[in-house]
mmCIF file with all atom_site columns, C-alpha atoms in Angstrom:
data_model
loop_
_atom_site.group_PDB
_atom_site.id
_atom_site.type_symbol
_atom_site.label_atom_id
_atom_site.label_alt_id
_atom_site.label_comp_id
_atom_site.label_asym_id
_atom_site.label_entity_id
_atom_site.label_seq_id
_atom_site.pdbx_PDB_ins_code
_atom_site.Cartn_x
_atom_site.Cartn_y
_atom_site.Cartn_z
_atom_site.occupancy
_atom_site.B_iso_or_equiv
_atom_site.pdbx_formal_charge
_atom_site.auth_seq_id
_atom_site.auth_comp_id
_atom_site.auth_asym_id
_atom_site.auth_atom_id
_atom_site.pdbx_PDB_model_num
ATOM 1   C CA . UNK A 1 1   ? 0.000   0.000  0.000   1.00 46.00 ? 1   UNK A CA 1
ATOM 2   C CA . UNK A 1 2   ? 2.739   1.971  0.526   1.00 48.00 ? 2   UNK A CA 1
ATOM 3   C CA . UNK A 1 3   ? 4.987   1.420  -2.478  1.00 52.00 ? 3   UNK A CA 1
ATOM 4   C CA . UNK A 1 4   ? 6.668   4.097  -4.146  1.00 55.00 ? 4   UNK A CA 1
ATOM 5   C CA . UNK A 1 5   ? 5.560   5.466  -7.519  1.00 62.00 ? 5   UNK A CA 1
ATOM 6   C CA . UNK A 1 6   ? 7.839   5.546  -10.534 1.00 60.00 ? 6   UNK A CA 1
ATOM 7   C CA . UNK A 1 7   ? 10.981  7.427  -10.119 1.00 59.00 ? 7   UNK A CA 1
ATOM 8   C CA . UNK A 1 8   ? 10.543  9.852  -13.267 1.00 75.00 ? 8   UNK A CA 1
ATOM 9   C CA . UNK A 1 9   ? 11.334  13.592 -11.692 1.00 77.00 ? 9   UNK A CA 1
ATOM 10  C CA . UNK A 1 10  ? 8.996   14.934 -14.421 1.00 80.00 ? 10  UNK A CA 1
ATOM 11  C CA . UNK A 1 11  ? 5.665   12.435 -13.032 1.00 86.00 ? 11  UNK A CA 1
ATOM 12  C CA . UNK A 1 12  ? 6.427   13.395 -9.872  1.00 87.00 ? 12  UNK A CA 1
ATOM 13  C CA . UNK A 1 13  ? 7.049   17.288 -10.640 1.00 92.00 ? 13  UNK A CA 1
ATOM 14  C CA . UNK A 1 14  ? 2.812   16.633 -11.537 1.00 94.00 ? 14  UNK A CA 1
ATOM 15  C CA . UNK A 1 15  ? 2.529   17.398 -7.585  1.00 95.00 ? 15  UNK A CA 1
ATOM 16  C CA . UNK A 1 16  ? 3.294   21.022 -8.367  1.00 97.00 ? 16  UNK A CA 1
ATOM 17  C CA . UNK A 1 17  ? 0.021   21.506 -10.026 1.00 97.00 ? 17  UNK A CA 1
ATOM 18  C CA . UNK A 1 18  ? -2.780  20.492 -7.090  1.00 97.00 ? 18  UNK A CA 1
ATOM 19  C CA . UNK A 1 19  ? -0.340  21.666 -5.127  1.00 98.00 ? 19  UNK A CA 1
ATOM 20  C CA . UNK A 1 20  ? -0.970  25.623 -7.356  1.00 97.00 ? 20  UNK A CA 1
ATOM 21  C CA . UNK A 1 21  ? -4.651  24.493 -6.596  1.00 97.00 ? 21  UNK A CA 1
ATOM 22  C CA . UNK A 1 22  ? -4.709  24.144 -2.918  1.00 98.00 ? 22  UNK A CA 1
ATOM 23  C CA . UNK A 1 23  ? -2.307  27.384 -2.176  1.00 97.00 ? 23  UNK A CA 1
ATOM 24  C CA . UNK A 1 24  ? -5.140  29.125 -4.991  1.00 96.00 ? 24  UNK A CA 1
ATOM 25  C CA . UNK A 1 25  ? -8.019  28.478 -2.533  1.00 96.00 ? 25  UNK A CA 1
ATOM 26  C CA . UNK A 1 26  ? -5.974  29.138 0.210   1.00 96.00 ? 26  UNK A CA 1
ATOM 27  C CA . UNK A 1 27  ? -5.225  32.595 -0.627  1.00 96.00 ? 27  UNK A CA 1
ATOM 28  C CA . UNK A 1 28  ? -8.950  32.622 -1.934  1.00 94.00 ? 28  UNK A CA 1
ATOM 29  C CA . UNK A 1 29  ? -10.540 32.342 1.839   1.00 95.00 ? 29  UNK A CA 1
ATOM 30  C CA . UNK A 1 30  ? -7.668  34.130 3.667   1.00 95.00 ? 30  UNK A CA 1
ATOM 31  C CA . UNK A 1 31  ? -8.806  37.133 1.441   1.00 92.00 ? 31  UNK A CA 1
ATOM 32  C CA . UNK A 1 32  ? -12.688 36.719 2.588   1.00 91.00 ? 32  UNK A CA 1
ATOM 33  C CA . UNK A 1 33  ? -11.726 35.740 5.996   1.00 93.00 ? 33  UNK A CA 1
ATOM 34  C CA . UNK A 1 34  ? -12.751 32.211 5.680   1.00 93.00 ? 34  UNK A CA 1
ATOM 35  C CA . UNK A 1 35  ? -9.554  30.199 6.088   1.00 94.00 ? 35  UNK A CA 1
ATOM 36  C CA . UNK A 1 36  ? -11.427 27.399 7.542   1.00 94.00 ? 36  UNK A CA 1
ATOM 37  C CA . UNK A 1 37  ? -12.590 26.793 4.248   1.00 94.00 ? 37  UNK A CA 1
ATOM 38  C CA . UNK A 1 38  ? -9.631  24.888 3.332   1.00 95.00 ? 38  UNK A CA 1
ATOM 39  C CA . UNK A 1 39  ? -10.632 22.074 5.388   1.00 95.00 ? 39  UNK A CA 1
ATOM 40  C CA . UNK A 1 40  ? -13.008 20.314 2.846   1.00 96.00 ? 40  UNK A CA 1
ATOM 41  C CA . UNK A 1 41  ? -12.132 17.543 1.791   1.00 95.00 ? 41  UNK A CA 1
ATOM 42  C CA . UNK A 1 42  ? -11.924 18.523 -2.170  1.00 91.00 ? 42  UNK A CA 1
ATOM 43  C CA . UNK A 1 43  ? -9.375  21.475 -0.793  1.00 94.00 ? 43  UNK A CA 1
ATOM 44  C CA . UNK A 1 44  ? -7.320  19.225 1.344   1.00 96.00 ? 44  UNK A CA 1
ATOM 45  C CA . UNK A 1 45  ? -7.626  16.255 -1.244  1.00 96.00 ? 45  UNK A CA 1
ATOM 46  C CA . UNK A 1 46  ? -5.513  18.528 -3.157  1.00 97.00 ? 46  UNK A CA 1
ATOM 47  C CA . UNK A 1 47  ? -2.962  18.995 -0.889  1.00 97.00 ? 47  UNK A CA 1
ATOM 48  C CA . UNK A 1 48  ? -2.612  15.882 -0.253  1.00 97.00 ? 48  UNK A CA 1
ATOM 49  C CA . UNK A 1 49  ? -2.297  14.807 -3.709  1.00 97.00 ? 49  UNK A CA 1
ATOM 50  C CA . UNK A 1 50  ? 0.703   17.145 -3.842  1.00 97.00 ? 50  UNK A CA 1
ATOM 51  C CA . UNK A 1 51  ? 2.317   15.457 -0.932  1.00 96.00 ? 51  UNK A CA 1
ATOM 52  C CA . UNK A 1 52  ? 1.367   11.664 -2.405  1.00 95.00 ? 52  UNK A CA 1
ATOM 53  C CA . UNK A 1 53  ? 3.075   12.586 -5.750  1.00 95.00 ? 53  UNK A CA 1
ATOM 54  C CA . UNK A 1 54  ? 5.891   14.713 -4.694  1.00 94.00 ? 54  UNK A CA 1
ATOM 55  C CA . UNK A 1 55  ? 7.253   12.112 -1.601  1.00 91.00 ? 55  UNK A CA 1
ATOM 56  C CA . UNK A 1 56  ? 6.649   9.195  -4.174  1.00 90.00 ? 56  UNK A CA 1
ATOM 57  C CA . UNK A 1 57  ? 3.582   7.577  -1.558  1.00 92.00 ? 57  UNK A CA 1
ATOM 58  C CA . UNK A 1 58  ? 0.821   5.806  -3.455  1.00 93.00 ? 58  UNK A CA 1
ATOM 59  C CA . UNK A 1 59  ? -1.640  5.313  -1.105  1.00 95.00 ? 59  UNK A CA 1
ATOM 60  C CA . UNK A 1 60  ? -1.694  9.309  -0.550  1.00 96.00 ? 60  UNK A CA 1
ATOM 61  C CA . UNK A 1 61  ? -2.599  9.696  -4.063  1.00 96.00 ? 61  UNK A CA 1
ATOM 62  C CA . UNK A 1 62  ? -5.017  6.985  -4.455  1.00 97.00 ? 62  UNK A CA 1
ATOM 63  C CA . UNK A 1 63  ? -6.944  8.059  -1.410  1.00 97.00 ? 63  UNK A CA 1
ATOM 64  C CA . UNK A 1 64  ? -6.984  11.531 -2.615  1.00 97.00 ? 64  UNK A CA 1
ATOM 65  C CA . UNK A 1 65  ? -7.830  10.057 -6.230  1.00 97.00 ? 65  UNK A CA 1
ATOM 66  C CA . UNK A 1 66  ? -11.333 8.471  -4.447  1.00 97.00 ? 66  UNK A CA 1
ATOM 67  C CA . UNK A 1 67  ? -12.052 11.718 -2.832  1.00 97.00 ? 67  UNK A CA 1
ATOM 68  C CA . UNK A 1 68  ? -11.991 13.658 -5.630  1.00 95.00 ? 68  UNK A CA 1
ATOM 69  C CA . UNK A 1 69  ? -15.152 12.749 -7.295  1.00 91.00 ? 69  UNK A CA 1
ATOM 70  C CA . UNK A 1 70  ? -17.444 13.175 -4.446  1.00 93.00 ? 70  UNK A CA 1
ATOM 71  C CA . UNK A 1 71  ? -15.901 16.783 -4.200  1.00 92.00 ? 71  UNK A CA 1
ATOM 72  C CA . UNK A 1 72  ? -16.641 17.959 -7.739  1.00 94.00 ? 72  UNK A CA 1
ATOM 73  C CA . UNK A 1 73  ? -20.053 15.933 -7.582  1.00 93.00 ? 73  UNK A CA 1
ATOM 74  C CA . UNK A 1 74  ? -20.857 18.671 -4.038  1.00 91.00 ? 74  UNK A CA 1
ATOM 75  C CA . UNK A 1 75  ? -19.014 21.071 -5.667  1.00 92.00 ? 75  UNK A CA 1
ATOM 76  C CA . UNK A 1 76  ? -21.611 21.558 -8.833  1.00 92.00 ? 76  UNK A CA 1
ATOM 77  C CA . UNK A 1 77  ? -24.433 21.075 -6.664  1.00 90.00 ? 77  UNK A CA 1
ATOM 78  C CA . UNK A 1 78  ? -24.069 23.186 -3.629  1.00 87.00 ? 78  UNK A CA 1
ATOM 79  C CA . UNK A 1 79  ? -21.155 25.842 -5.010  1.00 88.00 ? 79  UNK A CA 1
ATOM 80  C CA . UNK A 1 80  ? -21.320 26.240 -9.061  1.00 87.00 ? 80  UNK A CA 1
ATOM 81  C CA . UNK A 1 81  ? -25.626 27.471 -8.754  1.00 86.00 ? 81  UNK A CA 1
ATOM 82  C CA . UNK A 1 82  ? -24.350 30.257 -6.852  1.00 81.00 ? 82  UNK A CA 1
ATOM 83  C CA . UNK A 1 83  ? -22.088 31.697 -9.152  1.00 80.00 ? 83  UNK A CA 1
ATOM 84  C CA . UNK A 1 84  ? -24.842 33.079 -11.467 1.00 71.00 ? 84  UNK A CA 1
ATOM 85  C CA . UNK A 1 85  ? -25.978 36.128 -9.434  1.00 63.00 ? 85  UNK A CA 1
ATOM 86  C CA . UNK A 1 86  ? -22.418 36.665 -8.255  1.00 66.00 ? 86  UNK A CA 1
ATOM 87  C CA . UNK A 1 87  ? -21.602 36.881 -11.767 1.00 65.00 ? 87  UNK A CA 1
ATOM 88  C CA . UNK A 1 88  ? -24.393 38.675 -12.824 1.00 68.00 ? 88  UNK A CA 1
ATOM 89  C CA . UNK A 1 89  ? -24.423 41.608 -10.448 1.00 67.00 ? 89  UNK A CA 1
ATOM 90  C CA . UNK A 1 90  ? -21.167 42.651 -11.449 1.00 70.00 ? 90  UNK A CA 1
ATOM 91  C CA . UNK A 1 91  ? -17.913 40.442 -9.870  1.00 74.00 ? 91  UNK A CA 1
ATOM 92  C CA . UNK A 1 92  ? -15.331 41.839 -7.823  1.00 83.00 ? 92  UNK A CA 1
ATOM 93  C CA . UNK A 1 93  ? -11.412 40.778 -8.509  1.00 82.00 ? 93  UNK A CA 1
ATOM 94  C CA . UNK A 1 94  ? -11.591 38.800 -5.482  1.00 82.00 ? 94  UNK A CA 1
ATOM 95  C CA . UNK A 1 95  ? -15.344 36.995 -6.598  1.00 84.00 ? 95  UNK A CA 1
ATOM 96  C CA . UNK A 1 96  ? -13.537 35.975 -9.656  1.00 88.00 ? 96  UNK A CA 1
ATOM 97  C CA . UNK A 1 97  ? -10.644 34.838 -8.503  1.00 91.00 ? 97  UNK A CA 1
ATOM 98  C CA . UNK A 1 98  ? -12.684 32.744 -6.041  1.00 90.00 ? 98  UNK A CA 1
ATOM 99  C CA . UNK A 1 99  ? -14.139 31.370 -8.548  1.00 91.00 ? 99  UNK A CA 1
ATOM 100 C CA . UNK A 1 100 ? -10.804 30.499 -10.723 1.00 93.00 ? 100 UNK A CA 1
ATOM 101 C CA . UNK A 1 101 ? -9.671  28.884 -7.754  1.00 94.00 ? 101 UNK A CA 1
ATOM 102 C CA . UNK A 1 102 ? -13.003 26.987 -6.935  1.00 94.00 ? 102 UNK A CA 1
ATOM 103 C CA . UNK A 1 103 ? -12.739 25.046 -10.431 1.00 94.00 ? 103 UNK A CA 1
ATOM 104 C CA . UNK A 1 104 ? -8.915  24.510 -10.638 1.00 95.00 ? 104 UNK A CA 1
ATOM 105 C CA . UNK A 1 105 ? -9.290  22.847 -7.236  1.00 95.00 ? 105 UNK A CA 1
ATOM 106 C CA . UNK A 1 106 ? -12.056 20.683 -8.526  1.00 96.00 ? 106 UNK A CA 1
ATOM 107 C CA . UNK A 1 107 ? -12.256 19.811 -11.763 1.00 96.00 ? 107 UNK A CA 1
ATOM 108 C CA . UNK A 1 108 ? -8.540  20.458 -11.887 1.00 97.00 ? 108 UNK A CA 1
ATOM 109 C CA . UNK A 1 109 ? -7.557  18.557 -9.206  1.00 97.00 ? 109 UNK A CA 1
ATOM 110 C CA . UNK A 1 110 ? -9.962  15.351 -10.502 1.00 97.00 ? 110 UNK A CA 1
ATOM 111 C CA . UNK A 1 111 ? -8.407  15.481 -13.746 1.00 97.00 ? 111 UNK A CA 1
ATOM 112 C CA . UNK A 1 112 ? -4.835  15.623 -12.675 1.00 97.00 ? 112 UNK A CA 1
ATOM 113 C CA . UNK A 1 113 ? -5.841  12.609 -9.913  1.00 97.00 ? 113 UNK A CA 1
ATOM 114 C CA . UNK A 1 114 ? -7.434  10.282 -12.270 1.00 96.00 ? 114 UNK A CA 1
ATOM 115 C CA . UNK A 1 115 ? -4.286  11.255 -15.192 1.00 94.00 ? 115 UNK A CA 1
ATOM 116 C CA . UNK A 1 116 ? -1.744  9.850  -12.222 1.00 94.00 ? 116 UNK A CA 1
ATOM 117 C CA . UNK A 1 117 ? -4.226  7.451  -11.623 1.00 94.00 ? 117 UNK A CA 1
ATOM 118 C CA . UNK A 1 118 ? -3.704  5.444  -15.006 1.00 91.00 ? 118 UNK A CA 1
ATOM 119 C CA . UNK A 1 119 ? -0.243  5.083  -13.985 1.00 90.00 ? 119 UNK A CA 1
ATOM 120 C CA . UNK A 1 120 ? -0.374  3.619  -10.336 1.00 91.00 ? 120 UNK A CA 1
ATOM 121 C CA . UNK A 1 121 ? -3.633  1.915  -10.732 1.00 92.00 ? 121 UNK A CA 1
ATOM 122 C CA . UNK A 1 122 ? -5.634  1.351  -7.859  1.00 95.00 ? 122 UNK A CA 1
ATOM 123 C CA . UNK A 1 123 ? -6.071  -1.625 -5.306  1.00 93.00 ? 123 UNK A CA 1
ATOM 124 C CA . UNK A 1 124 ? -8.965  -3.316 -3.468  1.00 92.00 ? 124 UNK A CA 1
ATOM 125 C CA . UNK A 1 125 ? -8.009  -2.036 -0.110  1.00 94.00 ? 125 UNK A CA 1
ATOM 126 C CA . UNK A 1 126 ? -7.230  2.051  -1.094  1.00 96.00 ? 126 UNK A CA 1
ATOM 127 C CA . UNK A 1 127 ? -11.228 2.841  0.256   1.00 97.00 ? 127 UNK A CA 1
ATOM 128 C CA . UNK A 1 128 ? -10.307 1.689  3.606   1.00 97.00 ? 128 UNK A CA 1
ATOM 129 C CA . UNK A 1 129 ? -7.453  4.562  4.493   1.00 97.00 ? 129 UNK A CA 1
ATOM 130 C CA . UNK A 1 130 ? -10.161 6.730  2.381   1.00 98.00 ? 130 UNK A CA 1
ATOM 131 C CA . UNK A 1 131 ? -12.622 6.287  4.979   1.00 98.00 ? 131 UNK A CA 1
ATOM 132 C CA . UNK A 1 132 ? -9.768  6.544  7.871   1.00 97.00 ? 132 UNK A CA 1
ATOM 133 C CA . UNK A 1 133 ? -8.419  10.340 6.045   1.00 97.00 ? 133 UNK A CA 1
ATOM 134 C CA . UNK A 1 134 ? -12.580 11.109 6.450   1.00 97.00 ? 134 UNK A CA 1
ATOM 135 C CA . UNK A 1 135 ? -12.019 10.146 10.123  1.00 97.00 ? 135 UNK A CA 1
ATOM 136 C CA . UNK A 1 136 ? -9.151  12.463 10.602  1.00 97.00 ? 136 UNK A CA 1
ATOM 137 C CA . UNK A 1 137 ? -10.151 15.431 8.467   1.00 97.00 ? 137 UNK A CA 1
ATOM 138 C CA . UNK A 1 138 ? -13.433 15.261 10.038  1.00 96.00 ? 138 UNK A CA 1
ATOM 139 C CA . UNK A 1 139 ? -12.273 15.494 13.368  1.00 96.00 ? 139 UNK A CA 1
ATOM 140 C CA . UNK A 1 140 ? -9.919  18.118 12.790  1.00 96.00 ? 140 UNK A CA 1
ATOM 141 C CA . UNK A 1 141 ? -12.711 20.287 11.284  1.00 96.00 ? 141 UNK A CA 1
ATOM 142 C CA . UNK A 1 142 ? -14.613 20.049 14.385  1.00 95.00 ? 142 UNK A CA 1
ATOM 143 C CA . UNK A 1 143 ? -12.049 20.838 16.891  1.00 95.00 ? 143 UNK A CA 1
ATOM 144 C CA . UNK A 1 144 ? -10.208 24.002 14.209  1.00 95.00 ? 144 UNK A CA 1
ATOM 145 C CA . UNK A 1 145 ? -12.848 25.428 12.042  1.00 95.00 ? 145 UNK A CA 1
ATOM 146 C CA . UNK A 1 146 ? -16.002 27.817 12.864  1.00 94.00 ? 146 UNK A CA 1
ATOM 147 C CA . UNK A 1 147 ? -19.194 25.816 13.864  1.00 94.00 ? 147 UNK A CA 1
ATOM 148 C CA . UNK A 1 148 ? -21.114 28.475 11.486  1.00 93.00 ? 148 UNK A CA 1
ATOM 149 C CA . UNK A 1 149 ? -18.780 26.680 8.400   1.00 94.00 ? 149 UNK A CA 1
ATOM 150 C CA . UNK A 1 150 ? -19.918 23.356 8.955   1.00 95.00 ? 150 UNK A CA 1
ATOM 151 C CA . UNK A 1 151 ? -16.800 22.036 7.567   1.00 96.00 ? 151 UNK A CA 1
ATOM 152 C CA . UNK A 1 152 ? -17.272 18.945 6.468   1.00 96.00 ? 152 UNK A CA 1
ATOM 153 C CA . UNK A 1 153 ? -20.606 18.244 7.964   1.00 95.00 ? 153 UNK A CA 1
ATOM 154 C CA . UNK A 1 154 ? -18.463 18.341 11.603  1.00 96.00 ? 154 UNK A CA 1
ATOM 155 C CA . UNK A 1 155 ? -20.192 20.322 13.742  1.00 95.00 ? 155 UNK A CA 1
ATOM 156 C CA . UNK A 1 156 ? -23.688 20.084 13.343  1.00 95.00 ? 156 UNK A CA 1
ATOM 157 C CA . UNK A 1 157 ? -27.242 18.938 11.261  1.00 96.00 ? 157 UNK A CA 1
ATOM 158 C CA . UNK A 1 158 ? -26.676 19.699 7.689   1.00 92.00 ? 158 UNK A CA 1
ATOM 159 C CA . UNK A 1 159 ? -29.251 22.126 6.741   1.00 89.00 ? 159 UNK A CA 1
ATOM 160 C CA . UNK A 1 160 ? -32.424 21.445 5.497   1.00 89.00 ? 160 UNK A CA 1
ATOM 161 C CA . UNK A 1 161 ? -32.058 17.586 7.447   1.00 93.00 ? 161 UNK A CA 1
ATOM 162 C CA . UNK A 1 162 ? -33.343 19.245 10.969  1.00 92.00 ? 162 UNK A CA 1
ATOM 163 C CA . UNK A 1 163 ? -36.409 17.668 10.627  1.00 91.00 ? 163 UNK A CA 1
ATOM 164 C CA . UNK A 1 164 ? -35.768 14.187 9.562   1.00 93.00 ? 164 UNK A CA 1
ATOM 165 C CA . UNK A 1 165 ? -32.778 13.507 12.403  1.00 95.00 ? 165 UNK A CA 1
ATOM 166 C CA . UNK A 1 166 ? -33.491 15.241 16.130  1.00 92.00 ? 166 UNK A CA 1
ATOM 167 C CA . UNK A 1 167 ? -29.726 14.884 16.609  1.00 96.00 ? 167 UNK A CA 1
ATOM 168 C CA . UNK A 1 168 ? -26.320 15.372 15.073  1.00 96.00 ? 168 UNK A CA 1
ATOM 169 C CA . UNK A 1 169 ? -25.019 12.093 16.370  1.00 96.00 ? 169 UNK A CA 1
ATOM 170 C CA . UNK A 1 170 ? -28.169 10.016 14.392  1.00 97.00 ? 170 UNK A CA 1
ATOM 171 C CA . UNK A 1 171 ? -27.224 12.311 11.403  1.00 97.00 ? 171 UNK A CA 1
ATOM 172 C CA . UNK A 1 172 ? -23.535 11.984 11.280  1.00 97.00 ? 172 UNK A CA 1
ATOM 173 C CA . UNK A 1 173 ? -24.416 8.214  11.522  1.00 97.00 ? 173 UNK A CA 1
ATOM 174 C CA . UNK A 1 174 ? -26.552 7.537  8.766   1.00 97.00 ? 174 UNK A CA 1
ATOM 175 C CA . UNK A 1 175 ? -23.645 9.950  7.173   1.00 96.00 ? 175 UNK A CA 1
ATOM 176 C CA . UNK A 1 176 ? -20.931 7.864  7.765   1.00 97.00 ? 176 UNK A CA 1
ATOM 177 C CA . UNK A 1 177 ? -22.401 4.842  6.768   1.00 97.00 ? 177 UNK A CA 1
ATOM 178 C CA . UNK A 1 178 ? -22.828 6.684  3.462   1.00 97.00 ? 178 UNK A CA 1
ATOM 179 C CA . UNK A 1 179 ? -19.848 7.817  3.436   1.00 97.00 ? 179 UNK A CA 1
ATOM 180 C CA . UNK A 1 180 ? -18.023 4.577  4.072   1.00 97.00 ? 180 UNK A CA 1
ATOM 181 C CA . UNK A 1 181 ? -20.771 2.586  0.853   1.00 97.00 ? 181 UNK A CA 1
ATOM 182 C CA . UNK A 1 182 ? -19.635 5.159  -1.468  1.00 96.00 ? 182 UNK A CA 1
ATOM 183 C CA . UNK A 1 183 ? -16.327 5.298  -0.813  1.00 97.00 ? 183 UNK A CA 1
ATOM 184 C CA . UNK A 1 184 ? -16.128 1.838  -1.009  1.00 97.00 ? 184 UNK A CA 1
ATOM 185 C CA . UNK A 1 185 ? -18.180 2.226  -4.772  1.00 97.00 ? 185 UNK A CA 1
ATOM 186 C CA . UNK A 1 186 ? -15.435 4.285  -5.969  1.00 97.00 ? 186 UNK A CA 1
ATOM 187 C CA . UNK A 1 187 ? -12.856 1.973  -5.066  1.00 96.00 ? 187 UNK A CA 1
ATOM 188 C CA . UNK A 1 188 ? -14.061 -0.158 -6.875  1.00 97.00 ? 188 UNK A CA 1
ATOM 189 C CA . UNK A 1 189 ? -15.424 1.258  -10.262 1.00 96.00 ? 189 UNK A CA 1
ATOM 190 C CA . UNK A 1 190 ? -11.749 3.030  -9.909  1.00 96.00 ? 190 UNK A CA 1
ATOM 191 C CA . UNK A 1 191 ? -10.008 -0.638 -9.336  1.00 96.00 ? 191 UNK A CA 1
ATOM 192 C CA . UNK A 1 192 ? -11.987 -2.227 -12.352 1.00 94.00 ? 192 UNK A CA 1
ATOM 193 C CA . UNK A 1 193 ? -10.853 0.771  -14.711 1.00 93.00 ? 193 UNK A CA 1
ATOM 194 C CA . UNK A 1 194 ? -7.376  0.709  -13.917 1.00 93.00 ? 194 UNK A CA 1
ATOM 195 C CA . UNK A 1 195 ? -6.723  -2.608 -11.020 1.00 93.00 ? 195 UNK A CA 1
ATOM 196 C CA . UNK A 1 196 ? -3.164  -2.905 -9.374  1.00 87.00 ? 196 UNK A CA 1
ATOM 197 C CA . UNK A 1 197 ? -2.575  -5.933 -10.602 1.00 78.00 ? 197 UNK A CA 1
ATOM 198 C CA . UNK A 1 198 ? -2.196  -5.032 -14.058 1.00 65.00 ? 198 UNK A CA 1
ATOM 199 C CA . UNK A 1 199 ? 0.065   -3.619 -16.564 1.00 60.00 ? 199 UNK A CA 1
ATOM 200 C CA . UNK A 1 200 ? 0.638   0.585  -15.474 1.00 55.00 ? 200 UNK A CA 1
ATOM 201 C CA . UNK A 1 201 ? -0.852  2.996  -18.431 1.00 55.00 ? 201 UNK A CA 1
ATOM 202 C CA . UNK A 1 202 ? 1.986   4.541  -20.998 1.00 52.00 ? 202 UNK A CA 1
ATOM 203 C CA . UNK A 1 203 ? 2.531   8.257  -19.199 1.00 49.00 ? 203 UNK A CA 1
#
């Protein structure tokens, strides 16, 4: 799981890009004052997409691979519909550039994660440490970001839910059992494209 990916300087020198991506949304929600923003998963996946690639760790790419999906698939439901009266009522430099940032960090980052992906392939067990790095970002959400953010569904009821769960722990439940059935979908529709086990894809 934690074999090294092929030695090329140039494939690894791919790290630089999510790695543009992440520091882009980071400068992004320092300028609005929302640097708990970063937190979310299709932010962080980024970063740690850099790290996989640049140290040469598969399993840090692969998890960050299966997270990517879910993140654009939020991302065009809950962020791209606002964009059109933001856009429409006249955009500052700092709108715009949010919104630069917002899709190289998404659709960006997915397409540079599944590229790299054709080369390591992906094995049966790569969902499991997904779900753990949900565990972990999760957490740290809840103990370093605003509860207002909601980062990462870590603090409290996602809205619109209220009256279906009386709780956050029943939500965050049923959540994480959702969690864990997708992520273990995407491993494997992302195994059966390109499994471990067989020959890597030309670069």
């Amino acid at each position: 799981m934690a074999s090294p990916i092929p030695p090329e300087k140039s494939f690894r020198l791919i790290g630089l890009l999510p790695l543009g991506f992440f520091l882009a949304q980071l400068i992004h929600y320092w300028q609005v004052n929302e640097l708990g923003q970063v937190f979310w998963m299709c932010n962080i996946g980024n970063l740690l997409l850099a790290v996989g690639l640049l140290m040469g760790v598969v399993i840090l790419i692969r998890v960050a691979a299966i997270w990517m999906a879910p993140g654009v698939a939020v991302w065009l439901v809950y962020v791209v519909p606002t964009w059109g009266v933001m856009l429409t009522g006249g955009a500052t430099f700092a709108q715009l550039f949010g919104v630069i940032a917002s899709t190289l960090a998404h659709l960006g980052g997915f397409a540079v994660a599944m590229s790299v992906l054709r080369r390591i392939r992906m094995d049966g067990g790569a969902w499991i440490y997904a779900f753990g790095w949900y565990f972990v970002v999760q957490l740290l959400s809840r103990f370093t970001t605003p509860v207002a953010l909601n980062i990462n569904v870590s603090q409290q009821i996602q809205g619109g839910w209220e009256q279906t769960f009386n709780a956050y722990w029943k939500f965050w439940l049923v959540l994480t059992m959702i969690v864990g059935l997708c992520l273990w979908g995407l491993g494997y529709i992302l195994r059966r494209a390109w499994p471990a086990d067989s020959p890597p894809a030309e670069p």
